[in-house]
PDB file of C-alpha atoms in Angstrom:
ATOM      1  CA  MET A 160     -22.660  31.605   1.390  1.00 49.00           C
ATOM      2  CA  LYS A 161     -23.685  33.198   4.686  1.00 57.00           C
ATOM      3  CA  LEU A 162     -21.419  32.234   7.600  1.00 61.00           C
ATOM      4  CA  THR A 163     -23.937  31.415  10.312  1.00 80.00           C
ATOM      5  CA  LYS A 164     -22.886  30.217  13.778  1.00 85.00           C
ATOM      6  CA  PRO A 165     -23.339  26.501  12.921  1.00 86.00           C
ATOM      7  CA  ARG A 166     -21.231  26.916   9.781  1.00 87.00           C
ATOM      8  CA  LEU A 167     -18.518  28.772  11.685  1.00 89.00           C
ATOM      9  CA  ALA A 168     -18.556  26.027  14.312  1.00 89.00           C
ATOM     10  CA  LEU A 169     -18.196  23.413  11.562  1.00 88.00           C
ATOM     11  CA  ILE A 170     -15.205  25.248  10.070  1.00 89.00           C
ATOM     12  CA  CYS A 171     -13.598  25.481  13.525  1.00 91.00           C
ATOM     13  CA  GLY A 172     -14.188  21.767  14.120  1.00 89.00           C
ATOM     14  CA  ILE A 173     -12.703  20.795  10.763  1.00 88.00           C
ATOM     15  CA  LEU A 174      -9.568  22.840  11.440  1.00 89.00           C
ATOM     16  CA  CYS A 175      -9.145  21.174  14.848  1.00 89.00           C
ATOM     17  CA  ILE A 176      -9.498  17.592  13.624  1.00 85.00           C
ATOM     18  CA  SER A 177      -7.235  18.181  10.629  1.00 83.00           C
ATOM     19  CA  ILE A 178      -4.114  17.958  12.813  1.00 86.00           C
ATOM     20  CA  PHE A 179      -5.126  14.539  14.173  1.00 83.00           C
ATOM     21  CA  PRO A 180      -3.644  12.396  11.333  1.00 78.00           C
ATOM     22  CA  ILE A 181      -0.363  14.307  11.702  1.00 82.00           C
ATOM     23  CA  LEU A 182      -0.208  13.446  15.411  1.00 87.00           C
ATOM     24  CA  VAL A 183      -1.075   9.796  14.768  1.00 81.00           C
ATOM     25  CA  LYS A 184       1.624   9.497  12.106  1.00 78.00           C
ATOM     26  CA  LEU A 185       4.234  10.416  14.717  1.00 83.00           C
ATOM     27  CA  ARG A 186       3.631   6.932  16.228  1.00 85.00           C
ATOM     28  CA  LEU A 187       4.569   8.053  19.750  1.00 91.00           C
ATOM     29  CA  THR A 188       1.920   5.778  21.314  1.00 91.00           C
ATOM     30  CA  PRO A 189       0.023   2.641  20.174  1.00 89.00           C
ATOM     31  CA  GLY A 190      -3.155   3.361  18.209  1.00 85.00           C
ATOM     32  CA  LEU A 191      -5.656   1.818  20.642  1.00 89.00           C
ATOM     33  CA  ILE A 192      -4.250   3.395  23.808  1.00 93.00           C
ATOM     34  CA  SER A 193      -4.016   6.719  21.959  1.00 92.00           C
ATOM     35  CA  ALA A 194      -7.776   6.554  21.342  1.00 91.00           C
ATOM     36  CA  PHE A 195      -8.391   5.801  25.042  1.00 95.00           C
ATOM     37  CA  TYR A 196      -6.381   8.745  26.348  1.00 95.00           C
ATOM     38  CA  ARG A 197      -7.942  11.062  23.774  1.00 93.00           C
ATOM     39  CA  MET A 198     -11.342  10.328  25.339  1.00 94.00           C
ATOM     40  CA  PHE A 199     -10.153   9.988  28.955  1.00 96.00           C
ATOM     41  CA  PHE A 200      -8.251  13.278  29.119  1.00 96.00           C
ATOM     42  CA  ALA A 201     -11.101  15.054  27.336  1.00 94.00           C
ATOM     43  CA  VAL A 202     -13.707  13.911  29.865  1.00 94.00           C
ATOM     44  CA  LEU A 203     -11.375  14.774  32.784  1.00 94.00           C
ATOM     45  CA  LEU A 204     -11.205  18.337  31.472  1.00 93.00           C
ATOM     46  CA  LEU A 205     -14.898  18.602  30.655  1.00 93.00           C
ATOM     47  CA  LEU A 206     -16.424  17.091  33.821  1.00 92.00           C
ATOM     48  CA  PRO A 207     -15.355  19.796  36.329  1.00 91.00           C
ATOM     49  CA  TYR A 208     -16.653  22.539  34.053  1.00 90.00           C
ATOM     50  CA  VAL A 209     -20.113  21.057  33.452  1.00 92.00           C
ATOM     51  CA  ILE A 210     -20.528  20.101  37.118  1.00 87.00           C
ATOM     52  CA  PHE A 211     -19.510  23.414  38.699  1.00 89.00           C
ATOM     53  CA  SER A 212     -21.159  25.564  36.024  1.00 89.00           C
ATOM     54  CA  GLY A 213     -24.421  23.637  36.284  1.00 87.00           C
ATOM     55  CA  ASN A 214     -24.535  23.035  32.537  1.00 86.00           C
ATOM     56  CA  PHE A 215     -25.051  19.285  32.804  1.00 90.00           C
ATOM     57  CA  LYS A 216     -28.632  18.093  32.457  1.00 90.00           C
ATOM     58  CA  LEU A 217     -29.347  14.377  32.641  1.00 90.00           C
ATOM     59  CA  PRO A 218     -31.699  13.502  29.765  1.00 93.00           C
ATOM     60  CA  SER A 219     -34.335  10.771  29.782  1.00 94.00           C
ATOM     61  CA  LEU A 220     -33.181   7.155  29.987  1.00 94.00           C
ATOM     62  CA  LYS A 221     -33.708   6.655  26.242  1.00 94.00           C
ATOM     63  CA  PHE A 222     -31.496   9.556  25.213  1.00 95.00           C
ATOM     64  CA  THR A 223     -28.919   8.794  27.908  1.00 96.00           C
ATOM     65  CA  LEU A 224     -28.519   5.294  26.469  1.00 96.00           C
ATOM     66  CA  LEU A 225     -28.354   6.693  22.927  1.00 96.00           C
ATOM     67  CA  ALA A 226     -25.669   9.193  23.986  1.00 95.00           C
ATOM     68  CA  MET A 227     -23.716   6.325  25.547  1.00 96.00           C
ATOM     69  CA  LEU A 228     -24.105   4.377  22.297  1.00 96.00           C
ATOM     70  CA  CYS A 229     -22.691   7.398  20.447  1.00 95.00           C
ATOM     71  CA  GLY A 230     -19.678   7.279  22.747  1.00 95.00           C
ATOM     72  CA  VAL A 231     -19.062   3.605  21.963  1.00 95.00           C
ATOM     73  CA  LEU A 232     -19.522   4.176  18.218  1.00 93.00           C
ATOM     74  CA  PHE A 233     -17.229   7.191  18.064  1.00 91.00           C
ATOM     75  CA  SER A 234     -14.484   5.683  20.203  1.00 92.00           C
ATOM     76  CA  SER A 235     -14.612   2.497  18.108  1.00 92.00           C
ATOM     77  CA  ASP A 236     -14.282   4.632  14.986  1.00 88.00           C
ATOM     78  CA  VAL A 237     -11.224   6.466  16.358  1.00 87.00           C
ATOM     79  CA  ALA A 238      -9.622   3.234  17.586  1.00 87.00           C
ATOM     80  CA  VAL A 239      -9.897   1.298  14.316  1.00 86.00           C
ATOM     81  CA  TRP A 240      -8.897   4.384  12.303  1.00 81.00           C
ATOM     82  CA  ASN A 241      -5.759   4.834  14.434  1.00 81.00           C
ATOM     83  CA  ILE A 242      -4.809   1.198  13.849  1.00 81.00           C
ATOM     84  CA  ALA A 243      -5.540   1.499  10.112  1.00 78.00           C
ATOM     85  CA  ILE A 244      -3.213   4.511   9.809  1.00 73.00           C
ATOM     86  CA  GLN A 245      -0.390   2.857  11.727  1.00 71.00           C
ATOM     87  CA  ASP A 246      -0.729  -0.496   9.921  1.00 70.00           C
ATOM     88  CA  SER A 247      -0.963   0.920   6.404  1.00 63.00           C
ATOM     89  CA  SER A 248      -0.643   4.408   4.982  1.00 59.00           C
ATOM     90  CA  ALA A 249      -2.423   7.518   6.163  1.00 58.00           C
ATOM     91  CA  THR A 250      -3.542   8.043   2.568  1.00 59.00           C
ATOM     92  CA  GLN A 251      -5.352   4.711   2.303  1.00 60.00           C
ATOM     93  CA  ALA A 252      -6.880   4.983   5.774  1.00 60.00           C
ATOM     94  CA  SER A 253      -8.029   8.580   5.248  1.00 62.00           C
ATOM     95  CA  LEU A 254      -9.533   7.892   1.837  1.00 62.00           C
ATOM     96  CA  LEU A 255     -11.531   4.848   2.959  1.00 63.00           C
ATOM     97  CA  THR A 256     -12.661   6.512   6.188  1.00 68.00           C
ATOM     98  CA  ASN A 257     -13.870   9.511   4.204  1.00 66.00           C
ATOM     99  CA  LEU A 258     -16.353   7.353   2.334  1.00 64.00           C
ATOM    100  CA  SER A 259     -18.592   8.058   5.339  1.00 65.00           C
ATOM    101  CA  PRO A 260     -20.732  10.670   3.488  1.00 67.00           C
ATOM    102  CA  VAL A 261     -21.933   7.891   1.205  1.00 68.00           C
ATOM    103  CA  TRP A 262     -22.982   5.753   4.195  1.00 68.00           C
ATOM    104  CA  VAL A 263     -24.578   8.805   5.876  1.00 68.00           C
ATOM    105  CA  GLY A 264     -26.546   9.584   2.724  1.00 71.00           C
ATOM    106  CA  ILE A 265     -27.794   6.009   2.430  1.00 71.00           C
ATOM    107  CA  GLY A 266     -28.619   5.879   6.145  1.00 70.00           C
ATOM    108  CA  SER A 267     -30.465   9.206   5.993  1.00 68.00           C
ATOM    109  CA  PHE A 268     -32.457   8.015   2.995  1.00 69.00           C
ATOM    110  CA  LEU A 269     -33.450   4.798   4.786  1.00 69.00           C
ATOM    111  CA  PHE A 270     -33.962   5.930   8.389  1.00 65.00           C
ATOM    112  CA  LEU A 271     -34.370   9.722   8.680  1.00 61.00           C
ATOM    113  CA  LYS A 272     -37.356  11.879   7.799  1.00 66.00           C
ATOM    114  CA  SER A 273     -35.008  14.470   6.284  1.00 65.00           C
ATOM    115  CA  LYS A 274     -33.928  12.877   2.995  1.00 66.00           C
ATOM    116  CA  PRO A 275     -30.701  13.900   1.224  1.00 67.00           C
ATOM    117  CA  ALA A 276     -31.346  16.550  -1.409  1.00 72.00           C
ATOM    118  CA  THR A 277     -30.271  16.271  -5.037  1.00 77.00           C
ATOM    119  CA  ASN A 278     -27.468  18.746  -4.316  1.00 77.00           C
ATOM    120  CA  PHE A 279     -26.051  16.355  -1.715  1.00 76.00           C
ATOM    121  CA  TRP A 280     -25.705  13.479  -4.156  1.00 78.00           C
ATOM    122  CA  ILE A 281     -24.195  15.727  -6.839  1.00 82.00           C
ATOM    123  CA  GLY A 282     -21.798  17.225  -4.286  1.00 79.00           C
ATOM    124  CA  THR A 283     -20.892  13.749  -3.013  1.00 77.00           C
ATOM    125  CA  VAL A 284     -19.946  12.499  -6.489  1.00 82.00           C
ATOM    126  CA  VAL A 285     -17.891  15.635  -7.204  1.00 82.00           C
ATOM    127  CA  SER A 286     -16.187  15.513  -3.786  1.00 76.00           C
ATOM    128  CA  LEU A 287     -15.326  11.806  -4.063  1.00 76.00           C
ATOM    129  CA  PHE A 288     -13.825  12.454  -7.498  1.00 81.00           C
ATOM    130  CA  GLY A 289     -11.768  15.239  -5.918  1.00 78.00           C
ATOM    131  CA  MET A 290     -10.720  12.893  -3.106  1.00 73.00           C
ATOM    132  CA  VAL A 291      -9.561  10.299  -5.653  1.00 74.00           C
ATOM    133  CA  ALA A 292      -7.607  12.960  -7.565  1.00 77.00           C
ATOM    134  CA  LEU A 293      -6.115  14.211  -4.299  1.00 69.00           C
ATOM    135  CA  VAL A 294      -4.583  10.850  -3.389  1.00 67.00           C
ATOM    136  CA  GLY A 295      -3.864   9.777  -6.984  1.00 69.00           C
ATOM    137  CA  PHE A 296      -5.775   7.540  -9.395  1.00 68.00           C
ATOM    138  CA  GLU A 297      -2.935   5.029  -9.397  1.00 68.00           C
ATOM    139  CA  PHE A 298      -3.529   4.497  -5.689  1.00 64.00           C
ATOM    140  CA  PHE A 299      -6.542   2.269  -6.446  1.00 62.00           C
ATOM    141  CA  LEU A 300      -4.365  -0.120  -8.448  1.00 66.00           C
ATOM    142  CA  ASP A 301      -2.337  -0.860  -5.296  1.00 63.00           C
ATOM    143  CA  LEU A 302      -5.131  -1.271  -2.730  1.00 58.00           C
ATOM    144  CA  ASN A 303      -4.221  -3.976  -0.235  1.00 53.00           C
ATOM    145  CA  PHE A 304      -7.373  -5.655   1.055  1.00 58.00           C
ATOM    146  CA  ASP A 305      -5.882  -6.631   4.402  1.00 62.00           C
ATOM    147  CA  GLN A 306      -6.873  -5.939   8.024  1.00 70.00           C
ATOM    148  CA  ALA A 307      -5.883  -2.274   7.723  1.00 69.00           C
ATOM    149  CA  PHE A 308      -8.115  -1.895   4.658  1.00 69.00           C
ATOM    150  CA  LEU A 309     -11.072  -3.493   6.451  1.00 76.00           C
ATOM    151  CA  PHE A 310     -10.470  -1.372   9.563  1.00 79.00           C
ATOM    152  CA  ALA A 311     -10.439   1.824   7.483  1.00 76.00           C
ATOM    153  CA  VAL A 312     -13.743   0.905   5.802  1.00 76.00           C
ATOM    154  CA  LEU A 313     -15.196  -0.072   9.196  1.00 84.00           C
ATOM    155  CA  SER A 314     -14.094   3.316  10.571  1.00 83.00           C
ATOM    156  CA  GLY A 315     -16.119   5.133   7.923  1.00 79.00           C
ATOM    157  CA  ILE A 316     -19.192   2.992   8.584  1.00 83.00           C
ATOM    158  CA  LEU A 317     -18.960   3.492  12.370  1.00 88.00           C
ATOM    159  CA  TYR A 318     -18.494   7.227  11.893  1.00 83.00           C
ATOM    160  CA  SER A 319     -21.554   7.503   9.640  1.00 81.00           C
ATOM    161  CA  ILE A 320     -23.714   5.589  12.159  1.00 86.00           C
ATOM    162  CA  TYR A 321     -22.404   7.896  14.896  1.00 88.00           C
ATOM    163  CA  LEU A 322     -23.430  11.000  12.935  1.00 82.00           C
ATOM    164  CA  LEU A 323     -26.920   9.669  12.272  1.00 82.00           C
ATOM    165  CA  VAL A 324     -27.533   8.612  15.882  1.00 89.00           C
ATOM    166  CA  SER A 325     -26.008  11.786  17.347  1.00 89.00           C
ATOM    167  CA  LYS A 326     -28.217  13.905  15.069  1.00 83.00           C
ATOM    168  CA  ASN A 327     -31.242  12.241  16.697  1.00 87.00           C
ATOM    169  CA  VAL A 328     -29.866  12.671  20.244  1.00 93.00           C
ATOM    170  CA  LEU A 329     -28.817  16.296  19.747  1.00 88.00           C
ATOM    171  CA  SER A 330     -32.364  17.194  18.762  1.00 87.00           C
ATOM    172  CA  GLU A 331     -33.321  16.600  22.417  1.00 91.00           C
ATOM    173  CA  VAL A 332     -30.061  16.943  24.414  1.00 92.00           C
ATOM    174  CA  ASP A 333     -27.763  19.969  24.711  1.00 92.00           C
ATOM    175  CA  VAL A 334     -24.221  19.665  23.372  1.00 88.00           C
ATOM    176  CA  LEU A 335     -22.341  19.760  26.708  1.00 91.00           C
ATOM    177  CA  SER A 336     -24.535  17.115  28.340  1.00 94.00           C
ATOM    178  CA  PHE A 337     -24.270  14.932  25.238  1.00 94.00           C
ATOM    179  CA  MET A 338     -20.482  15.253  25.120  1.00 92.00           C
ATOM    180  CA  THR A 339     -20.147  14.489  28.833  1.00 94.00           C
ATOM    181  CA  ILE A 340     -22.196  11.288  28.610  1.00 96.00           C
ATOM    182  CA  SER A 341     -20.656  10.080  25.349  1.00 95.00           C
ATOM    183  CA  LEU A 342     -17.065  10.783  26.436  1.00 95.00           C
ATOM    184  CA  THR A 343     -17.612   8.996  29.753  1.00 96.00           C
ATOM    185  CA  ALA A 344     -18.970   5.967  27.899  1.00 96.00           C
ATOM    186  CA  SER A 345     -16.061   6.143  25.439  1.00 96.00           C
ATOM    187  CA  SER A 346     -13.472   6.226  28.221  1.00 96.00           C
ATOM    188  CA  ILE A 347     -14.957   3.287  30.134  1.00 96.00           C
ATOM    189  CA  TYR A 348     -15.404   1.224  26.963  1.00 96.00           C
ATOM    190  CA  LEU A 349     -11.892   1.838  25.627  1.00 95.00           C
ATOM    191  CA  GLY A 350     -10.346   1.464  29.089  1.00 96.00           C
ATOM    192  CA  ILE A 351     -11.834  -2.020  29.460  1.00 96.00           C
ATOM    193  CA  LEU A 352     -10.814  -2.916  25.896  1.00 94.00           C
ATOM    194  CA  CYS A 353      -7.221  -1.722  26.362  1.00 94.00           C
ATOM    195  CA  TYR A 354      -6.906  -3.558  29.692  1.00 95.00           C
ATOM    196  CA  SER A 355      -8.249  -6.796  28.244  1.00 95.00           C
ATOM    197  CA  LEU A 356      -5.779  -6.575  25.334  1.00 91.00           C
ATOM    198  CA  ASP A 357      -2.818  -5.744  27.634  1.00 94.00           C
ATOM    199  CA  GLU A 358      -2.226  -2.335  26.066  1.00 93.00           C
ATOM    200  CA  PRO A 359       0.419  -0.219  27.895  1.00 93.00           C
ATOM    201  CA  PHE A 360      -1.130   2.605  29.926  1.00 95.00           C
ATOM    202  CA  THR A 361       2.261   4.122  30.888  1.00 94.00           C
ATOM    203  CA  GLY A 362       5.871   4.269  29.750  1.00 92.00           C
ATOM    204  CA  PHE A 363       5.501   6.942  27.065  1.00 94.00           C
ATOM    205  CA  SER A 364       7.964   9.743  26.401  1.00 95.00           C
ATOM    206  CA  ASN A 365       7.223  13.341  27.410  1.00 95.00           C
ATOM    207  CA  ALA A 366       6.479  14.079  23.758  1.00 94.00           C
ATOM    208  CA  GLY A 367       4.087  11.122  23.702  1.00 94.00           C
ATOM    209  CA  TRP A 368       2.145  12.415  26.723  1.00 96.00           C
ATOM    210  CA  PHE A 369       2.062  15.913  25.241  1.00 95.00           C
ATOM    211  CA  VAL A 370       0.596  14.577  21.989  1.00 94.00           C
ATOM    212  CA  LEU A 371      -2.049  12.618  23.926  1.00 94.00           C
ATOM    213  CA  VAL A 372      -3.123  15.777  25.800  1.00 95.00           C
ATOM    214  CA  LEU A 373      -3.093  17.744  22.546  1.00 94.00           C
ATOM    215  CA  GLN A 374      -5.389  15.165  20.940  1.00 93.00           C
ATOM    216  CA  ALA A 375      -7.798  15.418  23.870  1.00 93.00           C
ATOM    217  CA  VAL A 376      -7.935  19.225  23.985  1.00 94.00           C
ATOM    218  CA  ILE A 377      -7.800  20.154  20.282  1.00 93.00           C
ATOM    219  CA  CYS A 378      -8.899  17.066  18.341  1.00 89.00           C
ATOM    220  CA  GLN A 379     -11.600  15.958  20.785  1.00 89.00           C
ATOM    221  CA  LEU A 380     -12.942  18.764  22.983  1.00 91.00           C
ATOM    222  CA  CYS A 381     -12.560  21.771  20.694  1.00 91.00           C
ATOM    223  CA  ALA A 382     -13.297  19.850  17.513  1.00 89.00           C
ATOM    224  CA  TRP A 383     -16.288  17.820  18.616  1.00 82.00           C
ATOM    225  CA  LEU A 384     -17.954  20.471  20.729  1.00 87.00           C
ATOM    226  CA  SER A 385     -17.929  22.566  17.550  1.00 90.00           C
ATOM    227  CA  ILE A 386     -19.004  19.730  15.247  1.00 86.00           C
ATOM    228  CA  SER A 387     -21.721  18.553  17.640  1.00 84.00           C
ATOM    229  CA  TYR A 388     -23.107  22.093  17.703  1.00 87.00           C
ATOM    230  CA  ALA A 389     -23.048  22.164  13.896  1.00 87.00           C
ATOM    231  CA  THR A 390     -24.713  18.724  13.728  1.00 82.00           C
ATOM    232  CA  GLN A 391     -27.437  19.979  16.061  1.00 81.00           C
ATOM    233  CA  HIS A 392     -28.349  22.803  13.663  1.00 83.00           C
ATOM    234  CA  MET A 393     -27.445  21.379  10.229  1.00 83.00           C
ATOM    235  CA  ARG A 394     -28.199  18.308   8.152  1.00 76.00           C
ATOM    236  CA  ALA A 395     -26.104  15.269   9.070  1.00 70.00           C
ATOM    237  CA  THR A 396     -25.397  14.681   5.373  1.00 68.00           C
ATOM    238  CA  ARG A 397     -24.056  18.214   4.916  1.00 73.00           C
ATOM    239  CA  VAL A 398     -21.850  17.960   8.018  1.00 79.00           C
ATOM    240  CA  SER A 399     -20.407  14.594   6.974  1.00 70.00           C
ATOM    241  CA  LEU A 400     -19.558  15.796   3.481  1.00 69.00           C
ATOM    242  CA  SER A 401     -18.031  19.034   4.762  1.00 78.00           C
ATOM    243  CA  LEU A 402     -15.675  17.008   6.948  1.00 73.00           C
ATOM    244  CA  LEU A 403     -14.040  15.716   3.753  1.00 70.00           C
ATOM    245  CA  SER A 404     -12.256  19.065   3.551  1.00 76.00           C
ATOM    246  CA  GLN A 405     -10.038  17.968   6.424  1.00 75.00           C
ATOM    247  CA  ALA A 406      -8.110  15.881   3.867  1.00 70.00           C
ATOM    248  CA  VAL A 407      -7.054  19.081   2.097  1.00 74.00           C
ATOM    249  CA  ILE A 408      -5.969  20.795   5.323  1.00 80.00           C
ATOM    250  CA  THR A 409      -4.173  17.661   6.523  1.00 76.00           C
ATOM    251  CA  SER A 410      -2.232  17.490   3.252  1.00 74.00           C
ATOM    252  CA  ILE A 411      -1.067  21.078   3.740  1.00 80.00           C
ATOM    253  CA  LEU A 412      -0.044  20.400   7.338  1.00 81.00           C
ATOM    254  CA  ALA A 413       1.798  17.240   6.282  1.00 75.00           C
ATOM    255  CA  TRP A 414       3.679  19.319   3.703  1.00 77.00           C
ATOM    256  CA  LEU A 415       4.598  21.936   6.322  1.00 80.00           C
ATOM    257  CA  PHE A 416       5.570  19.661   9.227  1.00 78.00           C
ATOM    258  CA  LEU A 417       6.289  16.222   7.766  1.00 72.00           C
ATOM    259  CA  GLU A 418       7.845  17.391   4.492  1.00 72.00           C
ATOM    260  CA  GLU A 419       5.361  15.447   2.385  1.00 69.00           C
ATOM    261  CA  LYS A 420       5.112  16.634  -1.216  1.00 72.00           C
ATOM    262  CA  ILE A 421       2.126  18.475  -2.656  1.00 70.00           C
ATOM    263  CA  THR A 422       1.691  17.987  -6.403  1.00 75.00           C
ATOM    264  CA  LEU A 423      -0.435  19.877  -8.929  1.00 79.00           C
ATOM    265  CA  GLN A 424      -2.718  16.842  -9.028  1.00 78.00           C
ATOM    266  CA  MET A 425      -3.269  17.140  -5.268  1.00 73.00           C
ATOM    267  CA  VAL A 426      -4.041  20.849  -5.639  1.00 76.00           C
ATOM    268  CA  PHE A 427      -6.537  20.060  -8.415  1.00 83.00           C
ATOM    269  CA  GLY A 428      -8.126  17.305  -6.339  1.00 77.00           C
ATOM    270  CA  GLY A 429      -8.413  19.598  -3.321  1.00 73.00           C
ATOM    271  CA  ILE A 430     -10.132  22.317  -5.356  1.00 79.00           C
ATOM    272  CA  VAL A 431     -12.603  19.812  -6.853  1.00 81.00           C
ATOM    273  CA  LEU A 432     -13.298  18.339  -3.395  1.00 73.00           C
ATOM    274  CA  LEU A 433     -14.033  21.752  -1.893  1.00 72.00           C
ATOM    275  CA  PHE A 434     -16.206  22.629  -4.904  1.00 80.00           C
ATOM    276  CA  GLY A 435     -18.251  19.482  -4.284  1.00 78.00           C
ATOM    277  CA  ILE A 436     -18.795  20.536  -0.688  1.00 70.00           C
ATOM    278  CA  ARG A 437     -19.835  24.002  -1.859  1.00 74.00           C
ATOM    279  CA  ILE A 438     -22.522  22.424  -4.062  1.00 78.00           C
ATOM    280  CA  THR A 439     -24.223  20.943  -0.998  1.00 68.00           C
ATOM    281  CA  PHE A 440     -24.500  24.435   0.529  1.00 65.00           C
ATOM    282  CA  TYR A 441     -26.166  25.830  -2.616  1.00 67.00           C
ATOM    283  CA  ASP A 442     -29.697  26.779  -1.589  1.00 59.00           C
ATOM    284  CA  LYS A 443     -31.452  26.224  -4.921  1.00 69.00           C
ATOM    285  CA  THR A 444     -31.874  22.612  -6.031  1.00 67.00           C
ATOM    286  CA  ILE A 445     -29.725  21.783  -9.032  1.00 66.00           C
ATOM    287  CA  SER A 446     -31.762  20.204 -11.822  1.00 60.00           C
ATOM    288  CA  LEU A 447     -29.899  17.496 -13.739  1.00 53.00           C
ATOM    289  CA  LYS A 448     -32.435  17.756 -16.549  1.00 54.00           C
ATOM    290  CA  LYS A 449     -31.607  21.436 -17.064  1.00 54.00           C
ATOM    291  CA  LEU A 450     -27.886  20.639 -17.076  1.00 47.00           C
ATOM    292  CA  PHE A 451     -28.035  17.902 -19.722  1.00 46.00           C
ATOM    293  CA  ILE A 452     -31.260  18.570 -21.610  1.00 52.00           C
ATOM    294  CA  LYS A 453     -31.854  21.874 -23.375  1.00 46.00           C
TER     295      LYS A 453
END
């Protein structure tokens, strides 16, 4: 598989967002306010650069509104996912959120001219099987269909809509301008939401503030500038499925820093998941007839 610039950007983005669940699990700040500061600090850092470098270009009204919609969708996704992690387990929240490739595939089939290829559906099935093996088959026997469960599912749906809409916007708007508009919309939206719900904007420990800045710089700016660039040049379905690999990296980081155990089953699941992703990057269409009928 040739490592083109979009693919390298996607790998970089996946590595950056993989540390996010670890930071959330520290529970140094409430989930909703954590989402706000992730967007707010990111736009504070990005705005001076795009203004003074002259890299910001205001798109047409249609695409400006769509970029703002992307900001609302993405910030809503992060907010409900944060709450789902803190109100349940990171495993349940991550698994249900990572169903997004299925929603992206369905959405692409219904609304986009570029339809998912056969390799995507095969890779999706293989990757989801790997995801199930990664977290444990017995996990599904204990699913708790409460608010956290619904929030985790909602997170995946919001994320898939964001990818589909952003793919459309990024076909006409450059990455920096898109990120500036969407992050500004995210910050205003979450700021109003946090204020209306009486979320605390201050009173965090030094470690809490450091984690908030880290989320903004690494998990938001570095990650989503890279992923937005990849989305601009790759299929939305392929990007969404590739992001499943963050579960493998997060598991390794949790083992290193949170002393969570890694079992042989998790290793097997991770390998299967990555193999499923690799299938989607296979250039030649896989024929199911040739596989099962000789």
